[in-house]
GROMACS .gro file of C-alpha atoms in nm:
model
  324
    1MET     CA    1  13.714  14.609  21.992
    2PRO     CA    2  13.855  14.929  21.846
    3ARG     CA    3  14.019  14.893  21.511
    4THR     CA    4  14.366  15.012  21.446
    5ASP     CA    5  14.462  15.259  21.182
    6GLY     CA    6  14.584  14.979  20.955
    7GLU     CA    7  14.252  14.798  20.970
    8LYS     CA    8  14.068  15.120  20.888
    9VAL     CA    9  14.285  15.173  20.583
   10GLU     CA   10  14.220  14.814  20.471
   11THR     CA   11  13.842  14.861  20.508
   12VAL     CA   12  13.849  15.177  20.300
   13LYS     CA   13  14.044  14.997  20.027
   14ASN     CA   14  13.792  14.711  20.015
   15ALA     CA   15  13.499  14.954  19.990
   16GLY     CA   16  13.668  15.136  19.705
   17GLN     CA   17  13.726  14.805  19.525
   18ARG     CA   18  13.355  14.713  19.563
   19THR     CA   19  13.250  15.053  19.432
   20SER     CA   20  13.477  15.023  19.134
   21ALA     CA   21  13.348  14.670  19.074
   22ASP     CA   22  12.993  14.799  19.072
   23LYS     CA   23  13.084  15.066  18.824
   24ASN     CA   24  13.286  14.829  18.608
   25PRO     CA   25  13.116  14.487  18.638
   26ASP     CA   26  13.278  14.173  18.519
   27PRO     CA   27  13.176  14.066  18.160
   28ALA     CA   28  13.079  13.718  18.278
   29ASP     CA   29  12.849  13.861  18.543
   30SER     CA   30  12.690  14.096  18.288
   31ALA     CA   31  12.615  13.808  18.050
   32MET     CA   32  12.459  13.603  18.329
   33MET     CA   33  12.241  13.899  18.430
   34GLN     CA   34  12.126  13.950  18.069
   35ARG     CA   35  12.028  13.586  18.039
   36SER     CA   36  11.830  13.613  18.361
   37ILE     CA   37  11.643  13.917  18.233
   38GLN     CA   38  11.568  13.744  17.902
   39GLY     CA   39  11.451  13.437  18.093
   40LEU     CA   40  11.162  13.632  18.234
   41SER     CA   41  10.871  13.515  18.020
   42THR     CA   42  10.580  13.726  17.912
   43GLN     CA   43  10.356  13.487  18.096
   44SER     CA   44  10.514  13.557  18.438
   45MET     CA   45  10.509  13.931  18.377
   46ALA     CA   46  10.143  13.923  18.276
   47ASN     CA   47  10.052  13.704  18.574
   48GLU     CA   48  10.225  13.945  18.806
   49ALA     CA   49  10.038  14.240  18.653
   50LEU     CA   50   9.705  14.059  18.678
   51SER     CA   51   9.769  13.967  19.039
   52LYS     CA   52   9.817  14.332  19.121
   53CYS     CA   53   9.506  14.442  18.928
   54PRO     CA   54   9.244  14.161  18.957
   55SER     CA   55   8.963  14.371  18.808
   56SER     CA   56   8.698  14.244  18.568
   57VAL     CA   57   8.698  14.307  18.197
   58PRO     CA   58   8.478  14.609  18.116
   59GLY     CA   59   8.145  14.483  17.989
   60GLY     CA   60   8.220  14.126  18.087
   61ASP     CA   61   8.087  13.903  18.360
   62ALA     CA   62   8.397  13.699  18.436
   63ASP     CA   63   8.737  13.803  18.566
   64LEU     CA   64   9.043  13.784  18.355
   65GLY     CA   65   9.201  13.447  18.386
   66SER     CA   66   9.564  13.371  18.389
   67THR     CA   67   9.764  13.374  18.076
   68GLU     CA   68   9.825  13.005  18.113
   69SER     CA   69   9.477  12.926  17.981
   70MET     CA   70   9.536  13.174  17.700
   71SER     CA   71   9.858  13.009  17.606
   72GLN     CA   72   9.692  12.667  17.618
   73ASN     CA   73   9.414  12.788  17.388
   74ALA     CA   74   9.669  12.938  17.158
   75ASN     CA   75   9.857  12.610  17.152
   76LYS     CA   76   9.532  12.426  17.075
   77GLY     CA   77   9.451  12.672  16.796
   78GLY     CA   78   9.796  12.628  16.661
   79GLY     CA   79   9.748  12.254  16.667
   80ARG     CA   80   9.426  12.285  16.467
   81GLN     CA   81   9.597  12.512  16.218
   82ARG     CA   82   9.877  12.262  16.180
   83ARG     CA   83   9.630  11.981  16.121
   84GLY     CA   84   9.448  12.200  15.864
   85ASP     CA   85   9.771  12.251  15.680
   86ASP     CA   86   9.763  11.887  15.579
   87PRO     CA   87   9.769  11.863  15.193
   88ALA     CA   88   9.477  11.622  15.178
   89THR     CA   89   9.262  11.848  15.398
   90ARG     CA   90   9.349  12.156  15.194
   91LEU     CA   91   9.266  11.969  14.873
   92GLU     CA   92   8.928  11.863  15.012
   93ARG     CA   93   8.850  12.219  15.118
   94LEU     CA   94   8.945  12.345  14.773
   95ARG     CA   95   8.716  12.092  14.609
   96GLU     CA   96   8.431  12.194  14.840
   97LYS     CA   97   8.480  12.560  14.751
   98ARG     CA   98   8.474  12.473  14.383
   99ARG     CA   99   8.149  12.280  14.428
  100HIS     CA  100   7.992  12.577  14.605
  101LEU     CA  101   8.113  12.805  14.327
  102ARG     CA  102   7.962  12.582  14.058
  103ASP     CA  103   7.631  12.567  14.246
  104LEU     CA  104   7.630  12.946  14.273
  105GLN     CA  105   7.705  12.986  13.903
  106ASP     CA  106   7.426  12.742  13.811
  107TRP     CA  107   7.181  12.932  14.030
  108GLU     CA  108   7.280  13.267  13.879
  109TYR     CA  109   7.240  13.127  13.527
  110GLN     CA  110   6.898  12.982  13.611
  111VAL     CA  111   6.780  13.315  13.753
  112ALA     CA  112   6.914  13.506  13.452
  113ALA     CA  113   6.771  13.261  13.197
  114THR     CA  114   6.426  13.235  13.354
  115PRO     CA  115   6.202  13.507  13.212
  116ALA     CA  116   6.002  13.722  13.444
  117ARG     CA  117   5.651  13.591  13.497
  118ARG     CA  118   5.393  13.833  13.358
  119ALA     CA  119   5.019  13.825  13.310
  120ASN     CA  120   4.895  13.718  12.967
  121SER     CA  121   4.718  14.031  12.842
  122VAL     CA  122   4.604  13.852  12.524
  123LEU     CA  123   4.343  13.664  12.729
  124LEU     CA  124   4.169  13.992  12.807
  125GLY     CA  125   4.165  14.067  12.434
  126HIS     CA  126   4.007  13.728  12.358
  127TYR     CA  127   3.737  13.786  12.619
  128SER     CA  128   3.638  14.135  12.503
  129PHE     CA  129   3.644  14.032  12.135
  130SER     CA  130   3.423  13.728  12.197
  131PHE     CA  131   3.164  13.918  12.400
  132ALA     CA  132   3.131  14.204  12.151
  133PHE     CA  133   3.137  13.985  11.840
  134ILE     CA  134   2.873  13.742  11.969
  135LEU     CA  135   2.633  14.028  12.045
  136LEU     CA  136   2.708  14.186  11.707
  137GLY     CA  137   2.640  13.856  11.532
  138LEU     CA  138   2.313  13.809  11.718
  139HIS     CA  139   2.203  14.151  11.599
  140TYR     CA  140   2.285  14.080  11.234
  141THR     CA  141   2.104  13.745  11.239
  142GLY     CA  142   1.783  13.946  11.277
  143ARG     CA  143   1.693  13.799  11.615
  144PHE     CA  144   1.782  14.106  11.825
  145PRO     CA  145   1.719  14.469  11.738
  146LEU     CA  146   1.980  14.740  11.774
  147ASP     CA  147   1.942  14.863  12.133
  148THR     CA  148   2.153  15.016  12.407
  149VAL     CA  149   2.275  14.677  12.531
  150LEU     CA  150   2.472  14.621  12.212
  151VAL     CA  151   2.608  14.975  12.202
  152ALA     CA  152   2.710  14.971  12.569
  153SER     CA  153   2.879  14.632  12.524
  154LEU     CA  154   3.074  14.760  12.224
  155LEU     CA  155   3.192  15.059  12.428
  156CYS     CA  156   3.263  14.908  12.770
  157ILE     CA  157   3.339  14.543  12.693
  158GLY     CA  158   3.458  14.545  12.332
  159GLY     CA  159   3.649  14.869  12.283
  160GLY     CA  160   3.787  14.963  12.626
  161PRO     CA  161   3.940  14.629  12.733
  162GLN     CA  162   4.079  14.576  12.383
  163LEU     CA  163   4.272  14.902  12.409
  164ILE     CA  164   4.404  14.810  12.753
  165ALA     CA  165   4.510  14.463  12.632
  166GLY     CA  166   4.685  14.617  12.332
  167LEU     CA  167   4.885  14.860  12.545
  168LEU     CA  168   4.985  14.584  12.787
  169SER     CA  169   5.094  14.366  12.494
  170TRP     CA  170   5.307  14.654  12.368
  171THR     CA  171   5.493  14.670  12.701
  172GLN     CA  172   5.552  14.295  12.679
  173GLY     CA  173   5.694  14.318  12.326
  174SER     CA  174   5.418  14.121  12.147
  175THR     CA  175   5.370  14.304  11.817
  176PHE     CA  176   5.087  14.089  11.684
  177ALA     CA  177   4.881  14.113  12.003
  178TYR     CA  178   4.951  14.485  12.027
  179VAL     CA  179   4.834  14.557  11.670
  180SER     CA  180   4.535  14.322  11.667
  181CYS     CA  181   4.396  14.427  12.006
  182LEU     CA  182   4.428  14.799  11.936
  183ALA     CA  183   4.286  14.759  11.584
  184TYR     CA  184   3.975  14.572  11.696
  185GLY     CA  185   3.938  14.802  11.996
  186VAL     CA  186   3.907  15.112  11.780
  187PHE     CA  187   3.683  14.912  11.542
  188PHE     CA  188   3.431  14.841  11.818
  189LEU     CA  189   3.448  15.200  11.939
  190ALA     CA  190   3.384  15.322  11.584
  191LEU     CA  191   3.075  15.101  11.554
  192ALA     CA  192   2.936  15.232  11.883
  193CYS     CA  193   3.002  15.594  11.789
  194MET     CA  194   2.846  15.533  11.447
  195TRP     CA  195   2.516  15.448  11.614
  196LEU     CA  196   2.539  15.701  11.898
  197LEU     CA  197   2.646  16.022  11.728
  198PRO     CA  198   2.364  16.255  11.626
  199SER     CA  199   2.276  16.276  11.259
  200ALA     CA  200   2.035  16.456  11.028
  201SER     CA  201   1.762  16.207  11.110
  202SER     CA  202   1.755  16.319  11.474
  203GLN     CA  203   1.863  16.681  11.423
  204PRO     CA  204   1.763  16.826  11.085
  205ASN     CA  205   2.010  17.113  11.108
  206LEU     CA  206   2.303  16.866  11.088
  207GLU     CA  207   2.457  16.771  10.756
  208VAL     CA  208   2.577  16.431  10.879
  209GLN     CA  209   2.352  16.164  10.736
  210ALA     CA  210   2.226  15.865  10.929
  211VAL     CA  211   2.387  15.525  10.907
  212SER     CA  212   2.335  15.362  10.569
  213GLY     CA  213   2.389  15.005  10.454
  214PRO     CA  214   2.639  15.067  10.171
  215VAL     CA  215   2.871  15.284  10.384
  216THR     CA  216   2.859  15.037  10.673
  217GLY     CA  217   2.927  14.754  10.428
  218THR     CA  218   3.232  14.943  10.299
  219LEU     CA  219   3.360  14.975  10.655
  220TYR     CA  220   3.318  14.601  10.707
  221CYS     CA  221   3.493  14.529  10.376
  222ILE     CA  222   3.800  14.730  10.477
  223TRP     CA  223   3.816  14.553  10.810
  224ALA     CA  224   3.781  14.219  10.634
  225PHE     CA  225   4.107  14.290  10.449
  226VAL     CA  226   4.273  14.393  10.776
  227SER     CA  227   4.159  14.067  10.934
  228PHE     CA  228   4.286  13.872  10.634
  229PHE     CA  229   4.639  14.010  10.666
  230LEU     CA  230   4.635  13.947  11.039
  231MET     CA  231   4.521  13.592  10.965
  232LEU     CA  232   4.842  13.531  10.767
  233CYS     CA  233   5.038  13.556  11.093
  234THR     CA  234   4.828  13.308  11.289
  235PRO     CA  235   4.953  12.978  11.136
  236ALA     CA  236   5.277  13.027  11.329
  237MET     CA  237   5.083  13.052  11.658
  238SER     CA  238   4.795  12.812  11.713
  239VAL     CA  239   4.511  12.635  11.536
  240GLY     CA  240   4.248  12.805  11.752
  241LEU     CA  241   4.376  13.151  11.664
  242LEU     CA  242   4.380  13.056  11.295
  243VAL     CA  243   4.017  12.939  11.310
  244LYS     CA  244   3.916  13.259  11.487
  245SER     CA  245   4.087  13.475  11.224
  246ILE     CA  246   3.929  13.280  10.936
  247MET     CA  247   3.580  13.306  11.085
  248THR     CA  248   3.626  13.678  11.154
  249THR     CA  249   3.740  13.749  10.798
  250LEU     CA  250   3.454  13.549  10.644
  251SER     CA  251   3.202  13.715  10.875
  252LEU     CA  252   3.315  14.067  10.782
  253LEU     CA  253   3.316  13.984  10.411
  254SER     CA  254   2.967  13.836  10.432
  255LEU     CA  255   2.835  14.137  10.626
  256ALA     CA  256   2.997  14.376  10.380
  257GLY     CA  257   2.841  14.200  10.081
  258GLY     CA  258   2.499  14.173  10.245
  259LEU     CA  259   2.483  14.539  10.351
  260MET     CA  260   2.615  14.681  10.025
  261ALA     CA  261   2.386  14.461   9.811
  262ASN     CA  262   2.096  14.474  10.059
  263ASN     CA  263   2.098  14.095  10.074
  264GLN     CA  264   1.942  13.963  10.393
  265VAL     CA  265   2.073  13.609  10.343
  266ALA     CA  266   2.435  13.723  10.326
  267THR     CA  267   2.381  13.953  10.623
  268HIS     CA  268   2.231  13.674  10.833
  269ALA     CA  269   2.513  13.440  10.727
  270GLY     CA  270   2.766  13.702  10.836
  271GLY     CA  271   2.591  13.721  11.172
  272TYR     CA  272   2.617  13.345  11.228
  273LEU     CA  273   2.983  13.347  11.124
  274ALA     CA  274   3.040  13.628  11.374
  275ILE     CA  275   2.888  13.412  11.648
  276ILE     CA  276   3.125  13.127  11.556
  277ALA     CA  277   3.423  13.364  11.560
  278GLY     CA  278   3.319  13.498  11.902
  279ALA     CA  279   3.269  13.147  12.039
  280THR     CA  280   3.618  13.049  11.917
  281SER     CA  281   3.765  13.352  12.090
  282PHE     CA  282   3.575  13.258  12.406
  283TYR     CA  283   3.729  12.910  12.390
  284LEU     CA  284   4.077  13.060  12.356
  285PHE     CA  285   4.009  13.276  12.659
  286PHE     CA  286   3.898  12.985  12.879
  287ALA     CA  287   4.175  12.758  12.751
  288GLY     CA  288   4.441  13.016  12.830
  289ILE     CA  289   4.308  13.071  13.182
  290LEU     CA  290   4.277  12.701  13.270
  291ASN     CA  291   4.606  12.595  13.114
  292GLU     CA  292   4.799  12.870  13.292
  293VAL     CA  293   4.641  12.819  13.633
  294TRP     CA  294   4.674  12.439  13.631
  295ASP     CA  295   5.002  12.444  13.438
  296ALA     CA  296   4.876  12.173  13.203
  297GLN     CA  297   4.713  12.142  12.861
  298LEU     CA  298   4.359  12.086  12.986
  299LEU     CA  299   4.204  12.258  12.682
  300PRO     CA  300   4.429  12.226  12.378
  301THR     CA  301   4.453  12.514  12.135
  302GLY     CA  302   4.656  12.325  11.873
  303SER     CA  303   5.005  12.399  11.752
  304MET     CA  304   5.056  12.464  11.383
  305THR     CA  305   5.430  12.401  11.413
  306LYS     CA  306   5.361  12.042  11.520
  307ILE     CA  307   5.131  11.998  11.221
  308PHE     CA  308   5.392  12.141  10.985
  309ASP     CA  309   5.660  11.920  11.138
  310ALA     CA  310   5.439  11.611  11.100
  311VAL     CA  311   5.368  11.696  10.735
  312ALA     CA  312   5.737  11.755  10.666
  313HIS     CA  313   5.831  11.428  10.839
  314ARG     CA  314   5.574  11.237  10.633
  315GLN     CA  315   5.703  11.398  10.315
  316ARG     CA  316   6.062  11.305  10.400
  317ALA     CA  317   5.956  10.946  10.475
  318ARG     CA  318   5.775  10.928  10.141
  319ASN     CA  319   6.082  11.058   9.959
  320ASP     CA  320   6.302  10.804  10.136
  321ASN     CA  321   6.070  10.521  10.032
  322GLU     CA  322   6.064  10.637   9.672
  323HIS     CA  323   6.442  10.688   9.656
  324PRO     CA  324   6.601  10.437   9.894
   0.00000   0.00000   0.00000
């Protein structure tokens, strides 16, 4: 049915009112629209995006799940965090951390306080000394002549290892072992060179005289004094080392007196004392090896400090009994 001019005018007015309403919306409608937009959750937006792009995660085997599982896991994690925030649980965790810290500090102190394990170079010195001194004593007892066995032993077994043991003792900070091993090492080398070097007896054009008893006795006398002063340090170490030093000093003194005075009895006595000194050094060598390997005192070497402590304790007890 055709509309009249009045109806057309009314329709145009209504359209203009709707256009103006769209341009100038009502405040109540605007607030409702804003609340609707804010009501859209991140979860729905993410689900919509995932539904449009259902591709797999790069490098993964499974497809991306919905954000509902993520939110549930987040809620579970939050629940665990809330339970962990309990004061009693936090206190227990703090105590456990402190226990771990104390254990770590104890371990660090034990590592720092434990000295580094090193080889005992003094044992090599005992071995070389005993071998060379026993052969030297057997020669001066008159039972064995001076031959190449004795000279080679003084060079290769007596002098060389003694020098090596002395240098190793120096790196370990042992002054006594360093001095004694080097001193006796050069002593054995000097004896071997004394018998090996050419002299006027073998080559007449040389001015160097052959080995004589008085000069050799003087050499032994000087080394007897060196051994005596080294012996003064041994009471603070062990009884075995003290016995070895005493026998060595007496042997050198006896050899010095016998060679300078041309006394065979004193020379033979010095040889036997040298054998005893070498045997004592051999015992110290075996005792050190066995005790270190088995970590027990299988062969005792004696401690002078224990003897001194026992004597001091007995003296104090005697004084207490005399003056109660």
